[in-house]
């Protein structure tokens, strides 16, 4: 009876919030219609979804079916084994993710996670991750934004896929500042010793999937993967909402 009352109360609160704060489309930023929609159907056509052929390492779309890897992944070794991404990181998804991350449009995570699971749910299950681990942000960055966007995405995906999420196992111990304007070598230098595993945790994972919002050079997720492998993981895969063009 108590559980039923709680469910009724939650439903009432959700409907009240929807009236007071109607959901906005994560692409055009206008009120999403019909009510209850996560996105305008027409707006999804503005987004560039990753199509096959895609790089077998990072998930970036490539031009030729006979190629297994993009030009970036073909010339570098990575600690993680496989990556997936939903969209190409072009203007529309760039604006959407920027609003999500820097202007606290947390409700956009519902759309991102739903598309991730709709398109890649079977592939994620095939990888058999024991846990989803969000790429951590430094406490300074978290204080600025009020949340970790990767953690929110991982939790939404975890709920849909029924895969546990551990947002406290991997820590960001070094404040690196913004990396988006740095090349691969500069990023790698900045990210050295930036991540660690919480020494108080007595658990170890065999198979891990890292979750992040944007994949650019792969330096960040690969630094995370290296730490997880040293902590006992045998396999690390990566899931990103969007993957950028190659960066030298």
CSV table of C-alpha atoms in Angstrom, one decimal:
chain,number,residue,atom,x,y,z
A,1,UNK,CA,0.0,0.0,0.0
A,2,UNK,CA,2.8,2.3,0.9
A,3,UNK,CA,4.6,1.5,-2.4
A,4,UNK,CA,1.4,2.3,-4.3
A,5,UNK,CA,1.0,5.6,-2.6
A,6,UNK,CA,4.6,6.5,-3.3
A,7,UNK,CA,4.1,5.7,-7.0
A,8,UNK,CA,0.9,7.8,-7.2
A,9,UNK,CA,2.8,10.7,-5.5
A,10,UNK,CA,5.7,10.4,-7.9
A,11,UNK,CA,3.4,10.4,-10.9
A,12,UNK,CA,1.6,13.5,-9.6
A,13,UNK,CA,4.9,15.3,-9.1
A,14,UNK,CA,6.1,14.4,-12.6
A,15,UNK,CA,2.9,15.7,-14.1
A,16,UNK,CA,3.1,18.9,-12.1
A,17,UNK,CA,6.7,19.5,-13.1
A,18,UNK,CA,5.7,18.8,-16.8
A,19,UNK,CA,3.1,21.6,-16.5
A,20,UNK,CA,5.3,24.1,-14.7
A,21,UNK,CA,8.5,23.2,-16.6
A,22,UNK,CA,7.6,21.7,-19.9
A,23,UNK,CA,10.3,19.7,-21.6
A,24,UNK,CA,12.3,21.3,-24.4
A,25,UNK,CA,13.5,19.6,-27.5
A,26,UNK,CA,17.3,19.0,-27.2
A,27,UNK,CA,17.8,20.0,-30.8
A,28,UNK,CA,15.7,23.2,-31.5
A,29,UNK,CA,15.3,24.1,-27.8
A,30,UNK,CA,11.6,24.7,-28.3
A,31,UNK,CA,8.8,23.1,-26.2
A,32,UNK,CA,8.7,19.5,-27.1
A,33,UNK,CA,5.4,18.4,-28.7
A,34,UNK,CA,3.3,16.4,-28.3
A,35,UNK,CA,3.5,16.6,-24.5
A,36,UNK,CA,5.7,13.9,-23.1
A,37,UNK,CA,7.9,13.7,-26.2
A,38,UNK,CA,11.7,13.7,-25.7
A,39,UNK,CA,12.4,15.4,-29.0
A,40,UNK,CA,10.6,16.7,-32.1
A,41,UNK,CA,10.7,13.9,-34.6
A,42,UNK,CA,11.6,16.3,-37.4
A,43,UNK,CA,14.6,17.6,-35.4
A,44,UNK,CA,16.2,14.1,-35.2
A,45,UNK,CA,16.7,14.5,-39.0
A,46,UNK,CA,19.0,17.4,-38.3
A,47,UNK,CA,21.4,15.1,-36.4
A,48,UNK,CA,24.1,13.1,-38.1
A,49,UNK,CA,23.8,9.5,-36.8
A,50,UNK,CA,26.8,7.2,-37.0
A,51,UNK,CA,26.2,4.7,-39.8
A,52,UNK,CA,28.2,1.7,-41.0
A,53,UNK,CA,31.0,1.5,-41.8
A,54,UNK,CA,32.3,2.7,-38.5
A,55,UNK,CA,35.7,2.4,-36.9
A,56,UNK,CA,36.0,-0.8,-34.9
A,57,UNK,CA,38.0,1.1,-32.2
A,58,UNK,CA,36.4,4.5,-31.5
A,59,UNK,CA,33.1,4.2,-33.4
A,60,UNK,CA,33.8,7.1,-35.7
A,61,UNK,CA,32.2,6.8,-39.1
A,62,UNK,CA,34.6,6.0,-41.9
A,63,UNK,CA,34.2,6.2,-45.7
A,64,UNK,CA,35.3,2.7,-46.9
A,65,UNK,CA,33.7,-0.6,-45.8
A,66,UNK,CA,37.0,-2.5,-46.3
A,67,UNK,CA,38.7,-0.3,-43.6
A,68,UNK,CA,38.4,-1.6,-40.0
A,69,UNK,CA,39.8,1.6,-38.4
A,70,UNK,CA,39.7,5.3,-38.9
A,71,UNK,CA,43.0,7.1,-39.7
A,72,UNK,CA,43.5,8.0,-36.1
A,73,UNK,CA,43.0,4.6,-34.6
A,74,UNK,CA,45.0,2.8,-37.3
A,75,UNK,CA,48.2,4.5,-36.2
A,76,UNK,CA,47.9,4.3,-32.4
A,77,UNK,CA,47.6,1.6,-29.7
A,78,UNK,CA,44.8,2.0,-27.2
A,79,UNK,CA,44.1,0.5,-23.8
A,80,UNK,CA,40.4,0.1,-24.4
A,81,UNK,CA,39.2,-2.5,-26.9
A,82,UNK,CA,36.1,-1.1,-28.6
A,83,UNK,CA,34.1,2.2,-28.8
A,84,UNK,CA,30.6,3.1,-29.8
A,85,UNK,CA,29.0,6.5,-30.5
A,86,UNK,CA,25.5,7.7,-31.5
A,87,UNK,CA,26.2,10.9,-33.5
A,88,UNK,CA,28.9,12.7,-35.4
A,89,UNK,CA,29.9,15.7,-33.5
A,90,UNK,CA,28.6,18.4,-35.8
A,91,UNK,CA,26.9,21.8,-35.2
A,92,UNK,CA,23.5,20.6,-34.0
A,93,UNK,CA,24.6,18.0,-31.5
A,94,UNK,CA,27.4,20.2,-30.4
A,95,UNK,CA,24.9,22.9,-29.5
A,96,UNK,CA,22.7,20.4,-27.8
A,97,UNK,CA,25.4,18.9,-25.7
A,98,UNK,CA,26.7,22.3,-24.8
A,99,UNK,CA,23.3,23.3,-23.5
A,100,UNK,CA,23.1,20.0,-21.6
A,101,UNK,CA,26.6,20.4,-20.0
A,102,UNK,CA,27.0,24.1,-19.4
A,103,UNK,CA,23.4,25.2,-19.0
A,104,UNK,CA,22.2,22.3,-16.9
A,105,UNK,CA,19.6,21.0,-19.4
A,106,UNK,CA,19.7,17.7,-17.5
A,107,UNK,CA,16.4,16.5,-19.1
A,108,UNK,CA,18.3,16.1,-22.4
A,109,UNK,CA,20.0,13.1,-20.9
A,110,UNK,CA,16.7,11.2,-21.3
A,111,UNK,CA,16.8,11.6,-25.1
A,112,UNK,CA,20.6,10.9,-25.4
A,113,UNK,CA,20.3,7.7,-23.3
A,114,UNK,CA,17.2,6.5,-25.0
A,115,UNK,CA,18.8,6.8,-28.5
A,116,UNK,CA,22.0,5.1,-27.2
A,117,UNK,CA,20.0,2.1,-25.9
A,118,UNK,CA,17.6,2.0,-29.0
A,119,UNK,CA,20.5,1.9,-31.4
A,120,UNK,CA,23.2,0.1,-29.4
A,121,UNK,CA,21.5,-1.8,-26.6
A,122,UNK,CA,22.2,-5.2,-28.2
A,123,UNK,CA,25.8,-4.4,-28.9
A,124,UNK,CA,26.3,-3.1,-25.3
A,125,UNK,CA,24.8,-6.3,-23.9
A,126,UNK,CA,27.1,-8.3,-26.3
A,127,UNK,CA,30.1,-6.7,-24.6
A,128,UNK,CA,28.8,-8.0,-21.3
A,129,UNK,CA,30.0,-5.1,-19.1
A,130,UNK,CA,29.6,-5.8,-15.4
A,131,UNK,CA,29.3,-2.1,-14.7
A,132,UNK,CA,29.1,1.3,-16.5
A,133,UNK,CA,31.6,3.8,-15.2
A,134,UNK,CA,31.2,7.4,-16.1
A,135,UNK,CA,34.4,9.4,-17.0
A,136,UNK,CA,34.8,11.5,-13.8
A,137,UNK,CA,35.2,15.2,-13.6
A,138,UNK,CA,37.4,17.0,-11.1
A,139,UNK,CA,35.6,18.4,-8.1
A,140,UNK,CA,36.3,21.9,-9.3
A,141,UNK,CA,34.5,21.3,-12.6
A,142,UNK,CA,31.6,19.5,-10.8
A,143,UNK,CA,31.2,22.5,-8.5
A,144,UNK,CA,31.0,24.8,-11.6
A,145,UNK,CA,28.4,22.7,-13.4
A,146,UNK,CA,26.6,21.2,-10.4
A,147,UNK,CA,26.8,17.7,-11.9
A,148,UNK,CA,28.9,15.3,-14.0
A,149,UNK,CA,27.2,14.9,-17.4
A,150,UNK,CA,28.8,11.5,-18.0
A,151,UNK,CA,27.5,10.2,-14.7
A,152,UNK,CA,23.9,11.3,-15.5
A,153,UNK,CA,24.2,9.6,-18.9
A,154,UNK,CA,25.6,6.4,-17.4
A,155,UNK,CA,22.8,6.3,-14.8
A,156,UNK,CA,20.1,6.8,-17.4
A,157,UNK,CA,21.6,4.1,-19.6
A,158,UNK,CA,22.1,1.7,-16.7
A,159,UNK,CA,18.5,2.0,-15.7
A,160,UNK,CA,17.3,1.1,-19.2
A,161,UNK,CA,19.8,-1.7,-19.7
A,162,UNK,CA,19.7,-3.0,-16.1
A,163,UNK,CA,23.5,-2.7,-15.8
A,164,UNK,CA,24.9,-1.4,-12.5
A,165,UNK,CA,26.6,2.1,-12.5
A,166,UNK,CA,29.6,2.9,-10.3
A,167,UNK,CA,30.3,6.6,-10.3
A,168,UNK,CA,32.8,6.5,-7.4
A,169,UNK,CA,35.3,3.8,-8.4
A,170,UNK,CA,37.2,6.0,-10.8
A,171,UNK,CA,38.4,9.5,-9.6
A,172,UNK,CA,39.8,12.5,-11.4
A,173,UNK,CA,42.5,13.7,-9.1
A,174,UNK,CA,44.1,16.3,-11.3
A,175,UNK,CA,42.4,19.5,-12.6
A,176,UNK,CA,43.5,19.7,-16.2
A,177,UNK,CA,41.4,22.6,-17.4
A,178,UNK,CA,39.8,22.6,-20.8
A,179,UNK,CA,41.2,20.2,-23.3
A,180,UNK,CA,39.2,20.9,-26.4
A,181,UNK,CA,41.7,23.3,-28.0
A,182,UNK,CA,44.7,20.9,-27.5
A,183,UNK,CA,46.1,18.4,-29.9
A,184,UNK,CA,46.6,14.8,-29.1
A,185,UNK,CA,50.1,15.1,-27.7
A,186,UNK,CA,49.1,18.1,-25.5
A,187,UNK,CA,46.1,16.3,-24.2
A,188,UNK,CA,48.1,13.2,-23.3
A,189,UNK,CA,50.6,15.3,-21.4
A,190,UNK,CA,47.8,17.2,-19.5
A,191,UNK,CA,46.1,13.9,-18.7
A,192,UNK,CA,49.1,12.1,-17.2
A,193,UNK,CA,48.3,11.0,-13.7
A,194,UNK,CA,44.9,12.7,-13.9
A,195,UNK,CA,42.9,9.6,-12.9
A,196,UNK,CA,43.1,7.0,-10.2
A,197,UNK,CA,41.0,4.4,-8.5
A,198,UNK,CA,39.5,5.1,-5.1
A,199,UNK,CA,42.0,3.4,-2.8
A,200,UNK,CA,39.3,2.7,-0.2
A,201,UNK,CA,37.3,0.6,-2.6
A,202,UNK,CA,37.9,-3.2,-2.2
A,203,UNK,CA,36.0,-4.2,-5.4
A,204,UNK,CA,37.5,-5.0,-8.8
A,205,UNK,CA,35.8,-5.4,-12.1
A,206,UNK,CA,36.6,-7.7,-15.0
A,207,UNK,CA,34.6,-6.0,-17.8
A,208,UNK,CA,33.9,-2.3,-17.7
A,209,UNK,CA,32.2,0.1,-20.1
A,210,UNK,CA,33.2,3.8,-19.8
A,211,UNK,CA,30.6,6.4,-20.6
A,212,UNK,CA,31.2,9.9,-21.7
A,213,UNK,CA,29.4,12.6,-23.7
A,214,UNK,CA,32.0,13.4,-26.4
A,215,UNK,CA,34.9,11.5,-27.9
A,216,UNK,CA,37.6,13.6,-29.6
A,217,UNK,CA,41.1,12.2,-29.7
A,218,UNK,CA,40.3,9.4,-27.2
A,219,UNK,CA,43.1,10.6,-24.8
A,220,UNK,CA,40.7,11.0,-21.9
A,221,UNK,CA,38.9,7.6,-22.1
A,222,UNK,CA,42.2,5.8,-22.8
A,223,UNK,CA,43.8,7.4,-19.8
A,224,UNK,CA,40.8,6.1,-17.8
A,225,UNK,CA,41.1,2.7,-19.4
A,226,UNK,CA,44.8,2.4,-18.5
A,227,UNK,CA,44.0,3.1,-14.8
A,228,UNK,CA,41.1,0.5,-14.8
A,229,UNK,CA,43.4,-2.2,-16.4
A,230,UNK,CA,46.0,-1.5,-13.7
A,231,UNK,CA,43.2,-1.9,-11.1
A,232,UNK,CA,42.4,-5.4,-12.4
A,233,UNK,CA,40.0,-5.0,-15.3
A,234,UNK,CA,40.6,-7.4,-18.2
A,235,UNK,CA,38.4,-5.5,-20.7
A,236,UNK,CA,37.4,-1.9,-21.1
A,237,UNK,CA,35.0,-0.6,-23.8
A,238,UNK,CA,33.8,2.9,-24.4
A,239,UNK,CA,30.5,4.5,-25.2
A,240,UNK,CA,30.2,8.2,-26.2
A,241,UNK,CA,27.1,10.2,-27.3
A,242,UNK,CA,29.1,11.9,-30.1
A,243,UNK,CA,32.4,11.4,-31.7
A,244,UNK,CA,34.4,14.2,-33.3
A,245,UNK,CA,36.4,14.4,-36.5
A,246,UNK,CA,40.0,13.4,-36.3
A,247,UNK,CA,42.4,15.7,-34.5
A,248,UNK,CA,46.2,15.6,-35.1
